[in-house]
Amino acid sequence: MKRIIVYGSKYGTTARYAHELAARMGIPAVAHKKIRGDEEADLVILLGGLYAGTLLGLKRALPLMRRAKGCIVATVGLADPEDETGAAKIRAGIRRQVDDEIFSKMRLFHLRGGIDYDRLGTVDRVLMKMLYYKTSRVPEGERTEEMRGFLESYNKTVDFVDFGTLAPILKEIGRSEL
């Protein structure tokens, strides 16, 4: 059984999760930019950072996922994965990005990442500022937990990486017959 971890990471938190998972499972971890498209695997494990609703690495991993028998996808973002409203939005966004065949063999997980505003590129910094402005205009009583968390952490360095949250993914990989 051939397994591969593909990861899409812009600022490093997703890469940290991918390398930890690779070390624990003895599975190679490959940055999405290094995927050529001709790789073969029975099980594709994609860890991707969430950026403006897009899962980094998904586009490059899709050909592998199409050929694989099984797929495990873990998103990495700032939002608390325990917030079911946010998790539902993430699932719906991924559902829109993949066809029925891939979605039907996908097992989906959510991990919490981090952000360091000092390391953000210009485009990401502008996007975050626009999001902050938009979110801050929402009346306090109408703000979700995700909104409040974003406003509290804006322009700060936060790191929610917790390798303990890999446990369900490790279990799923271990259960997989692939």
C-alpha positions as a Markdown table, in Angstrom:
| # | Residue | x | y | z |
|---|---|---|---|---|
| 1 | Met | 0.0 | 0.0 | 0.0 |
| 2 | Lys | 1.5 | 3.3 | -1.0 |
| 3 | Arg | 0.6 | 6.4 | 1.0 |
| 4 | Ile | 1.6 | 10.0 | 0.6 |
| 5 | Ile | 1.1 | 13.2 | 2.5 |
| 6 | Val | 0.7 | 16.3 | 0.4 |
| 7 | Tyr | 0.7 | 19.7 | 2.1 |
| 8 | Gly | 0.0 | 23.3 | 1.1 |
| 9 | Ser | 1.5 | 25.7 | 3.6 |
| 10 | Lys | 2.2 | 29.4 | 3.1 |
| 11 | Tyr | 3.6 | 30.5 | 6.4 |
| 12 | Gly | 4.5 | 27.1 | 8.1 |
| 13 | Thr | 1.8 | 25.9 | 10.4 |
| 14 | Thr | 0.4 | 23.4 | 7.9 |
| 15 | Ala | 4.0 | 22.2 | 7.2 |
| 16 | Arg | 4.5 | 21.6 | 10.9 |
| 17 | Tyr | 1.5 | 19.4 | 11.1 |
| 18 | Ala | 2.4 | 17.5 | 7.9 |
| 19 | His | 6.0 | 16.8 | 9.1 |
| 20 | Glu | 4.8 | 15.6 | 12.5 |
| 21 | Leu | 2.2 | 13.3 | 10.8 |
| 22 | Ala | 4.9 | 12.0 | 8.4 |
| 23 | Ala | 7.3 | 11.3 | 11.3 |
| 24 | Arg | 4.7 | 9.5 | 13.3 |
| 25 | Met | 3.4 | 7.4 | 10.4 |
| 26 | Gly | 6.5 | 6.9 | 8.3 |
| 27 | Ile | 4.8 | 8.4 | 5.3 |
| 28 | Pro | 6.6 | 10.8 | 3.0 |
| 29 | Ala | 5.4 | 14.4 | 3.1 |
| 30 | Val | 5.7 | 16.4 | -0.1 |
| 31 | Ala | 4.9 | 20.2 | -0.5 |
| 32 | His | 2.1 | 20.7 | -3.0 |
| 33 | Lys | 4.4 | 22.7 | -5.3 |
| 34 | Lys | 6.6 | 19.7 | -5.7 |
| 35 | Ile | 3.8 | 17.4 | -6.9 |
| 36 | Arg | 4.4 | 16.6 | -10.6 |
| 37 | Gly | 1.0 | 14.9 | -11.2 |
| 38 | Asp | 2.3 | 11.5 | -12.2 |
| 39 | Glu | 2.7 | 10.2 | -8.6 |
| 40 | Glu | 0.7 | 7.2 | -7.6 |
| 41 | Ala | -0.7 | 6.4 | -4.1 |
| 42 | Asp | -3.5 | 4.3 | -2.7 |
| 43 | Leu | -4.1 | 6.8 | 0.1 |
| 44 | Val | -3.6 | 10.5 | -0.3 |
| 45 | Ile | -3.4 | 12.6 | 2.8 |
| 46 | Leu | -3.8 | 16.3 | 2.1 |
| 47 | Leu | -3.1 | 18.9 | 4.7 |
| 48 | Gly | -3.9 | 22.4 | 3.4 |
| 49 | Gly | -3.9 | 25.9 | 4.8 |
| 50 | Leu | -7.2 | 27.8 | 4.4 |
| 51 | Tyr | -6.7 | 31.1 | 2.6 |
| 52 | Ala | -9.8 | 33.1 | 1.7 |
| 53 | Gly | -11.9 | 30.0 | 1.5 |
| 54 | Thr | -9.4 | 28.1 | -0.7 |
| 55 | Leu | -7.6 | 25.0 | 0.4 |
| 56 | Leu | -3.9 | 25.4 | -0.5 |
| 57 | Gly | -2.6 | 22.3 | -2.2 |
| 58 | Leu | -6.0 | 20.9 | -3.3 |
| 59 | Lys | -5.7 | 21.8 | -6.9 |
| 60 | Arg | -2.3 | 20.1 | -7.3 |
| 61 | Ala | -3.4 | 17.1 | -5.3 |
| 62 | Leu | -6.6 | 16.5 | -7.2 |
| 63 | Pro | -5.1 | 14.2 | -9.9 |
| 64 | Leu | -3.5 | 12.0 | -7.2 |
| 65 | Met | -6.8 | 12.0 | -5.3 |
| 66 | Arg | -8.7 | 11.0 | -8.4 |
| 67 | Arg | -6.4 | 7.9 | -8.9 |
| 68 | Ala | -6.3 | 7.0 | -5.2 |
| 69 | Lys | -8.6 | 4.6 | -3.5 |
| 70 | Gly | -8.9 | 6.8 | -0.5 |
| 71 | Cys | -8.3 | 10.4 | 0.6 |
| 72 | Ile | -7.9 | 12.1 | 4.0 |
| 73 | Val | -8.1 | 15.9 | 3.9 |
| 74 | Ala | -7.2 | 18.1 | 6.9 |
| 75 | Thr | -7.8 | 21.8 | 6.7 |
| 76 | Val | -5.6 | 24.1 | 8.8 |
| 77 | Gly | -7.0 | 27.6 | 9.7 |
| 78 | Leu | -7.4 | 30.1 | 12.4 |
| 79 | Ala | -11.0 | 29.3 | 13.2 |
| 80 | Asp | -11.8 | 26.9 | 16.0 |
| 81 | Pro | -12.7 | 23.5 | 14.5 |
| 82 | Glu | -15.0 | 22.8 | 17.5 |
| 83 | Asp | -17.2 | 25.6 | 16.1 |
| 84 | Glu | -19.7 | 23.6 | 14.1 |
| 85 | Thr | -20.9 | 26.6 | 12.1 |
| 86 | Gly | -17.3 | 27.4 | 10.9 |
| 87 | Ala | -16.6 | 23.7 | 10.2 |
| 88 | Ala | -19.8 | 23.4 | 8.1 |
| 89 | Lys | -18.7 | 26.4 | 6.0 |
| 90 | Ile | -15.3 | 24.8 | 5.4 |
| 91 | Arg | -17.0 | 21.5 | 4.4 |
| 92 | Ala | -19.3 | 23.3 | 2.1 |
| 93 | Gly | -16.4 | 25.2 | 0.5 |
| 94 | Ile | -14.5 | 22.0 | -0.1 |
| 95 | Arg | -17.6 | 20.3 | -1.5 |
| 96 | Arg | -17.9 | 23.1 | -4.1 |
| 97 | Gln | -14.2 | 22.5 | -5.1 |
| 98 | Val | -14.3 | 18.8 | -5.8 |
| 99 | Asp | -16.6 | 16.4 | -7.8 |
| 100 | Asp | -18.8 | 13.7 | -6.3 |
| 101 | Glu | -16.2 | 10.9 | -7.0 |
| 102 | Ile | -13.5 | 12.6 | -4.9 |
| 103 | Phe | -15.8 | 13.9 | -2.2 |
| 104 | Ser | -17.3 | 10.4 | -1.7 |
| 105 | Lys | -13.9 | 8.9 | -0.8 |
| 106 | Met | -12.7 | 11.8 | 1.3 |
| 107 | Arg | -12.5 | 11.8 | 5.1 |
| 108 | Leu | -12.4 | 15.4 | 6.3 |
| 109 | Phe | -10.7 | 16.8 | 9.4 |
| 110 | His | -10.0 | 20.3 | 10.7 |
| 111 | Leu | -6.9 | 21.5 | 12.5 |
| 112 | Arg | -6.2 | 24.9 | 14.1 |
| 113 | Gly | -3.2 | 26.9 | 12.8 |
| 114 | Gly | -1.8 | 30.3 | 13.6 |
| 115 | Ile | -0.8 | 33.6 | 12.2 |
| 116 | Asp | 2.1 | 36.0 | 12.5 |
| 117 | Tyr | 1.1 | 39.3 | 11.0 |
| 118 | Asp | 4.8 | 40.4 | 10.7 |
| 119 | Arg | 5.4 | 37.6 | 8.2 |
| 120 | Leu | 2.4 | 38.2 | 6.0 |
| 121 | Gly | 2.9 | 39.2 | 2.4 |
| 122 | Thr | 1.4 | 42.5 | 1.2 |
| 123 | Val | -1.7 | 40.9 | -0.4 |
| 124 | Asp | -2.4 | 38.8 | 2.7 |
| 125 | Arg | -1.9 | 41.8 | 4.9 |
| 126 | Val | -4.4 | 43.9 | 2.9 |
| 127 | Leu | -6.9 | 41.0 | 2.8 |
| 128 | Met | -6.7 | 40.7 | 6.6 |
| 129 | Lys | -7.1 | 44.4 | 7.1 |
| 130 | Met | -10.2 | 44.4 | 4.9 |
| 131 | Leu | -11.6 | 41.5 | 6.8 |
| 132 | Tyr | -10.9 | 43.2 | 10.1 |
| 133 | Tyr | -12.7 | 46.4 | 8.9 |
| 134 | Lys | -15.7 | 44.4 | 7.7 |
| 135 | Thr | -15.9 | 42.3 | 10.9 |
| 136 | Ser | -15.4 | 45.2 | 13.2 |
| 137 | Arg | -18.5 | 46.9 | 11.6 |
| 138 | Val | -20.7 | 44.0 | 12.7 |
| 139 | Pro | -22.7 | 44.9 | 15.8 |
| 140 | Glu | -21.4 | 43.2 | 18.9 |
| 141 | Gly | -24.6 | 41.3 | 19.5 |
| 142 | Glu | -24.4 | 39.8 | 16.0 |
| 143 | Arg | -20.8 | 38.6 | 16.1 |
| 144 | Thr | -20.0 | 34.9 | 16.1 |
| 145 | Glu | -17.3 | 33.3 | 18.2 |
| 146 | Glu | -15.2 | 33.2 | 15.1 |
| 147 | Met | -15.6 | 36.9 | 14.5 |
| 148 | Arg | -14.8 | 37.7 | 18.2 |
| 149 | Gly | -11.7 | 35.5 | 18.1 |
| 150 | Phe | -10.5 | 37.1 | 14.8 |
| 151 | Leu | -10.9 | 40.7 | 16.2 |
| 152 | Glu | -9.1 | 39.7 | 19.4 |
| 153 | Ser | -6.1 | 38.2 | 17.6 |
| 154 | Tyr | -5.9 | 40.8 | 14.7 |
| 155 | Asn | -2.4 | 42.1 | 14.2 |
| 156 | Lys | -0.9 | 39.8 | 16.8 |
| 157 | Thr | 1.1 | 36.6 | 16.6 |
| 158 | Val | -1.0 | 33.6 | 17.6 |
| 159 | Asp | -0.2 | 29.9 | 17.4 |
| 160 | Phe | -2.9 | 27.3 | 18.0 |
| 161 | Val | -0.9 | 24.3 | 16.6 |
| 162 | Asp | -1.6 | 21.3 | 18.8 |
| 163 | Phe | -0.1 | 18.0 | 17.6 |
| 164 | Gly | -2.6 | 16.2 | 20.0 |
| 165 | Thr | -5.3 | 17.1 | 17.5 |
| 166 | Leu | -3.7 | 14.8 | 15.0 |
| 167 | Ala | -5.0 | 11.8 | 16.9 |
| 168 | Pro | -8.2 | 11.3 | 14.9 |
| 169 | Ile | -6.2 | 11.5 | 11.6 |
| 170 | Leu | -3.7 | 9.0 | 12.9 |
| 171 | Lys | -6.5 | 6.7 | 13.9 |
| 172 | Glu | -8.1 | 7.1 | 10.4 |
| 173 | Ile | -4.8 | 6.3 | 8.7 |
| 174 | Gly | -4.3 | 3.3 | 10.9 |
| 175 | Arg | -7.8 | 2.1 | 10.2 |
| 176 | Ser | -7.4 | 2.5 | 6.5 |
| 177 | Glu | -6.9 | -0.7 | 4.5 |
| 178 | Leu | -5.1 | 1.3 | 1.9 |
